[in-house]
Short mmCIF file of C-alpha atoms and ligand atoms in Angstrom, two decimals:
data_model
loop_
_atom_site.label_atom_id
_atom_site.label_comp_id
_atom_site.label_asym_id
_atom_site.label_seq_id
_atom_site.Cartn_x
_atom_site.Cartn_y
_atom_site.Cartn_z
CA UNK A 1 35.71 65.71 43.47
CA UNK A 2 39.04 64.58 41.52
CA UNK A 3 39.26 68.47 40.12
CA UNK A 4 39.19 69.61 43.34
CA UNK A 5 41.21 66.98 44.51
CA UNK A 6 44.18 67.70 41.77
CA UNK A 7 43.80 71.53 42.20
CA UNK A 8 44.64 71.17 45.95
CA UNK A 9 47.65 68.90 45.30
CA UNK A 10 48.74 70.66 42.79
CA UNK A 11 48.52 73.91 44.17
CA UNK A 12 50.77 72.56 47.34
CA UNK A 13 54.03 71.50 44.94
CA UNK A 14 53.41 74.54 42.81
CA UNK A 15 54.14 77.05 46.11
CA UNK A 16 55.66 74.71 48.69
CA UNK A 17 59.31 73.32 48.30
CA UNK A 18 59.55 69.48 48.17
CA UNK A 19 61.91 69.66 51.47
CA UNK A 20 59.57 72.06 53.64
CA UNK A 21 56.09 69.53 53.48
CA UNK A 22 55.60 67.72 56.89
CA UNK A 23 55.76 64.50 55.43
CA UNK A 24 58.80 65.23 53.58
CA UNK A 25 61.95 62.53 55.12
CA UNK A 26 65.59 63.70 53.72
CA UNK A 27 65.80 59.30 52.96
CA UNK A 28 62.99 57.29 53.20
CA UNK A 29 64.28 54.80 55.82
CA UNK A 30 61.44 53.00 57.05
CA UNK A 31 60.19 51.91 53.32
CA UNK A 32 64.10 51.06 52.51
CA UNK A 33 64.00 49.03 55.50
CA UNK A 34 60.90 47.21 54.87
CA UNK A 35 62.23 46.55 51.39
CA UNK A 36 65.35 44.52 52.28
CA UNK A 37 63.75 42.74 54.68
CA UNK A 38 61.01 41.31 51.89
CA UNK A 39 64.84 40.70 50.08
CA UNK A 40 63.15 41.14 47.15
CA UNK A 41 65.20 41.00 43.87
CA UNK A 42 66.05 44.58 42.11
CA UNK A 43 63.70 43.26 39.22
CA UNK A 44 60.44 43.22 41.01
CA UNK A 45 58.00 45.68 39.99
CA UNK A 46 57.73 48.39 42.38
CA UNK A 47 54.68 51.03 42.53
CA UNK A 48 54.80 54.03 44.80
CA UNK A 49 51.19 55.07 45.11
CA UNK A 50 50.82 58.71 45.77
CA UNK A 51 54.93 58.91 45.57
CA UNK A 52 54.90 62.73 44.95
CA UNK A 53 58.31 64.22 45.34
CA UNK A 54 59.65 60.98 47.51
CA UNK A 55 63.13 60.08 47.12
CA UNK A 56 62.03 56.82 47.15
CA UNK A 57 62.46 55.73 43.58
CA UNK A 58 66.19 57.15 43.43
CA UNK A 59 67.08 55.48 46.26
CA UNK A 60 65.61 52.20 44.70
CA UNK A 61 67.45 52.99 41.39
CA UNK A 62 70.68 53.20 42.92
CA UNK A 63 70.38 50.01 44.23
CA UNK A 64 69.45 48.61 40.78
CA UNK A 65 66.00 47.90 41.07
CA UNK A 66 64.81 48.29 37.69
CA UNK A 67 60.64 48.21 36.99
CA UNK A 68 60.07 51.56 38.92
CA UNK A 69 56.39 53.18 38.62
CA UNK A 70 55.37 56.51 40.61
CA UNK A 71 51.77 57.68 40.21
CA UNK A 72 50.22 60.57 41.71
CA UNK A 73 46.94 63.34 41.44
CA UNK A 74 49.61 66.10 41.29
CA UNK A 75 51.62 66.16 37.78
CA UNK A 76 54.11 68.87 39.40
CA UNK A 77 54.80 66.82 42.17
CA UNK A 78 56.42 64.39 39.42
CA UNK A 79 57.96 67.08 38.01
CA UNK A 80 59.88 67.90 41.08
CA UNK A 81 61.09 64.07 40.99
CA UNK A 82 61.96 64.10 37.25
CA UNK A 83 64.32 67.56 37.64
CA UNK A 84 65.82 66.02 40.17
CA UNK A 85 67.10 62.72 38.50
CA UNK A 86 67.33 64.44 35.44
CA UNK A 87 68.56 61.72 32.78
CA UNK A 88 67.75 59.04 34.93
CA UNK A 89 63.92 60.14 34.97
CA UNK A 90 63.61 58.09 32.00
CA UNK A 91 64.18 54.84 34.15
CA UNK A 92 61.06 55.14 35.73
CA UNK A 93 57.36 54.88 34.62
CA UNK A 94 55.14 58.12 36.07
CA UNK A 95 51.63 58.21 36.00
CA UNK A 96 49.41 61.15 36.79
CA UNK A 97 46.06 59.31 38.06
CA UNK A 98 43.79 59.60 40.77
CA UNK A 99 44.68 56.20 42.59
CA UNK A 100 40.83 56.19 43.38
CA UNK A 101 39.37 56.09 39.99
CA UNK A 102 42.84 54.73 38.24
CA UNK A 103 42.49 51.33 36.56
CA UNK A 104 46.23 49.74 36.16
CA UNK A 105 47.10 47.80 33.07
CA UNK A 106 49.63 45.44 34.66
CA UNK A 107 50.56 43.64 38.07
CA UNK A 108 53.35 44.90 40.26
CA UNK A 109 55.03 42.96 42.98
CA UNK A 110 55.56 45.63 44.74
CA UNK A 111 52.63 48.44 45.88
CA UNK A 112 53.72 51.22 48.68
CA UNK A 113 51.59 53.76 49.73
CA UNK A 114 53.19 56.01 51.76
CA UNK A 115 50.42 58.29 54.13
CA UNK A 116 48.13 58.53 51.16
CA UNK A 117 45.59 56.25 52.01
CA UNK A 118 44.66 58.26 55.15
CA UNK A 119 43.50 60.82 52.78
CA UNK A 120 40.48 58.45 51.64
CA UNK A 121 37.73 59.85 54.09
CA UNK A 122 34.38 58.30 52.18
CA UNK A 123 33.91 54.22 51.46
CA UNK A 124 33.78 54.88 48.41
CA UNK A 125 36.97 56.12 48.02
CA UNK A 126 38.07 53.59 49.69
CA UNK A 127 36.68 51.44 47.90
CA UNK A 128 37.64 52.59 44.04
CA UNK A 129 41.65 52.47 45.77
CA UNK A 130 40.70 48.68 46.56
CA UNK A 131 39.76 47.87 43.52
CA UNK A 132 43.22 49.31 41.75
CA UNK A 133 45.12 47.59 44.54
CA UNK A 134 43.20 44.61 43.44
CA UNK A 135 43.71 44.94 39.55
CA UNK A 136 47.51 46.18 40.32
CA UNK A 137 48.50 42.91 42.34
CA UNK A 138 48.63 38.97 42.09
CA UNK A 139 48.66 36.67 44.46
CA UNK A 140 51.84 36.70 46.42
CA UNK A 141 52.22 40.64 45.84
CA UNK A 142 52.91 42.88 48.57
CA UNK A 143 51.72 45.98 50.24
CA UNK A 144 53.49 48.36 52.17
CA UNK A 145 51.27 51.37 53.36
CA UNK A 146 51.57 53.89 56.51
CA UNK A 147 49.09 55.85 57.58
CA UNK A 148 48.68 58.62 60.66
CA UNK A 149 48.39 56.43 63.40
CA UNK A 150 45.34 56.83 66.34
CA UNK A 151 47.45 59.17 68.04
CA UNK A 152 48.95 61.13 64.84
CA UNK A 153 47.36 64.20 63.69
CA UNK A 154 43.94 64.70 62.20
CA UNK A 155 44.94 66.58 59.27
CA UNK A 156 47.47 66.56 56.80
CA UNK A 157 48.21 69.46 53.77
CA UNK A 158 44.58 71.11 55.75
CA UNK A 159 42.66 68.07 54.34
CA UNK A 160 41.03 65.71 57.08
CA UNK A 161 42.50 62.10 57.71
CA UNK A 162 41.61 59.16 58.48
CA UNK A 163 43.82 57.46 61.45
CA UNK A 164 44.05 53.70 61.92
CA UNK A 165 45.71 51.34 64.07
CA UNK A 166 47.01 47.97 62.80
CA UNK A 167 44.51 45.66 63.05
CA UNK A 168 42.70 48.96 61.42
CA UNK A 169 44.38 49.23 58.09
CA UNK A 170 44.55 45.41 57.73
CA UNK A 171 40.85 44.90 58.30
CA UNK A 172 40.63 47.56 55.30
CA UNK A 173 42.49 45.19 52.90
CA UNK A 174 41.78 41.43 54.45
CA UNK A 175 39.25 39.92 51.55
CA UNK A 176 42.71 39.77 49.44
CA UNK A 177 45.60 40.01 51.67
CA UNK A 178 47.04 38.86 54.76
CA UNK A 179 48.87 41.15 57.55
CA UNK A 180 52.73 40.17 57.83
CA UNK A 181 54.27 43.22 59.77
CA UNK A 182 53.34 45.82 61.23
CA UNK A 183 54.92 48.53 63.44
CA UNK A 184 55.14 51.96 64.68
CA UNK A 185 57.23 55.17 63.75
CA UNK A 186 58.07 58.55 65.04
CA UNK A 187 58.25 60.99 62.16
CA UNK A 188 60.00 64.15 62.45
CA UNK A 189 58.90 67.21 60.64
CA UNK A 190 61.05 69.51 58.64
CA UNK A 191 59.50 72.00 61.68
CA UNK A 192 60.90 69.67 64.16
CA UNK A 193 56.92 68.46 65.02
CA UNK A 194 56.73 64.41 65.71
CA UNK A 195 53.72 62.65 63.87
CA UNK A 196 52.86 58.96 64.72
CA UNK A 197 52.62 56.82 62.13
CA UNK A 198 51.55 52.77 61.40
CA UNK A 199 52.96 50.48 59.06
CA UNK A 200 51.84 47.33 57.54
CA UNK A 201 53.25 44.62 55.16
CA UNK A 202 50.14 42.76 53.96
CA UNK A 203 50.78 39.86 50.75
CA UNK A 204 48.30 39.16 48.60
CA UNK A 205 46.68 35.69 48.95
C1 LIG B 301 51.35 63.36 52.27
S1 LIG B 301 51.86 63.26 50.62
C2 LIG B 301 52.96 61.85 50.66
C3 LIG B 301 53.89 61.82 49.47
C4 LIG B 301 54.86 60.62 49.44
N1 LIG B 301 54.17 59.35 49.52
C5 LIG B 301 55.88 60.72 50.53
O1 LIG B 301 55.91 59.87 51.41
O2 LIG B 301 56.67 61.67 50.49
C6 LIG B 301 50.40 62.58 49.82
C7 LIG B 301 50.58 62.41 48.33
O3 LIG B 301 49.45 61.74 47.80
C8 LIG B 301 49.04 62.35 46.61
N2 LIG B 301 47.61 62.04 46.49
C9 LIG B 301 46.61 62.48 47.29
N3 LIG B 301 45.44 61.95 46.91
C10 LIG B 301 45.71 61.15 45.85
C11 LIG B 301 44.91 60.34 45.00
N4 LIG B 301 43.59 60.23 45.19
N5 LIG B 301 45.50 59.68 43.99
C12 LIG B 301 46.84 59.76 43.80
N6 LIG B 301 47.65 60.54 44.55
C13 LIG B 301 47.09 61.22 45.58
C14 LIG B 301 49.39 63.81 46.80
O4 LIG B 301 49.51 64.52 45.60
C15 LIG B 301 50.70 63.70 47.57
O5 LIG B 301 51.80 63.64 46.70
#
């Protein structure tokens, strides 16, 4: 299942350009945005789960944060990152893993998951991605995770999703953590399509 998995993700940052994906943002605003409002200090630990190619992290190191981690299935999606910020690659921690099986060795303050959760089809997947959110967080940590909303598509990169509302996603995490936020966005497409997604904020109890 993970082979199969990789091969697919891999395969899709091998032949597609980081800019042409659908879930590809030029800045990742709504993350940024839920970041300063947590007003977290630039030495939390930060984690983006599934981060691929995301701009994410070299937004965050301009702005000084400095315990950055990106993990994801697809080792050229990483790649992608690392050419792009060149010497300053070396500032961040990247892990190749399959979130679903991965076992993390530390806490971070930080976890974001950015529509890869939606992937996770089967309980059990589900369920091995609960467990490293669990081992990866300490009370007082916080998630920030979006998902295709009810109303966003059913498939993403021609794999099946799973779509969830709210009170949805935060009934998937609520033995450990509490919902703080949540809201709505309209993303646009580098094909100029629209794709609803939900956010949540949930902190660890
Ligand atoms: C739709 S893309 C989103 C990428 C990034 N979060 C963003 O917002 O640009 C989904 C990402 O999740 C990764 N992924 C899918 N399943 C995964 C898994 N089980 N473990 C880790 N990464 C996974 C893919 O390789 C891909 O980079």
């Amino acid at each position: 299942m993970t082979d199969a998995k990789r091969e697919h993700w891999d395969e899709v940052y091998r032949t597609k350009a980081a800019d042409s994906v659908s879930w590809y943002q030029p800045t990742p605003e709504p993350s940024l945005r839920a970041l300063d409002e947590l007003q977290l200090p630039a030495t939390a630990a930060l984690i983006d789960v599934g981060g691929g190619a995301s701009s994410l992290v070299d937004r965050l190191i301009e702005r000084g944060w400095s315990d950055l981690s990106v993990l994801d299935i697809a080792e050229p999606a990483l790649e992608v990152a690392k050419a792009r910020l060149r010497g300053e690659a070396a500032r961040v921690e990247w892990v190749v893993a399959d979130v679903t099986i991965w076992r993390p060795a530390r806490h971070y303050d930080v976890w974001h998951d950015r529509a890869v959760f939606h992937f996770l089809t089967e309980p059990e997947q589900r369920l091995g991605y609960r467990n490293a959110l669990e081992a990866g967080t300490a009370p007082g940590s916080v998630v920030i995770i979006a998902t295709f909303a009810p109303d966003g598509p059913e498939r993403c990169s021609g794999l099946p999703v799973q779509r969830y509302d709210a009170a949805a996603l935060a009934a998937e995490f609520s033995s450990a953590f509490v919902l703080e936020r949540e809201w709505r966005e309209e993303h646009t497409t580098p094909a100029g399509g629209r794709q609803s997604f939900q956010w949540c904020v949930l902190r660890r109890r």
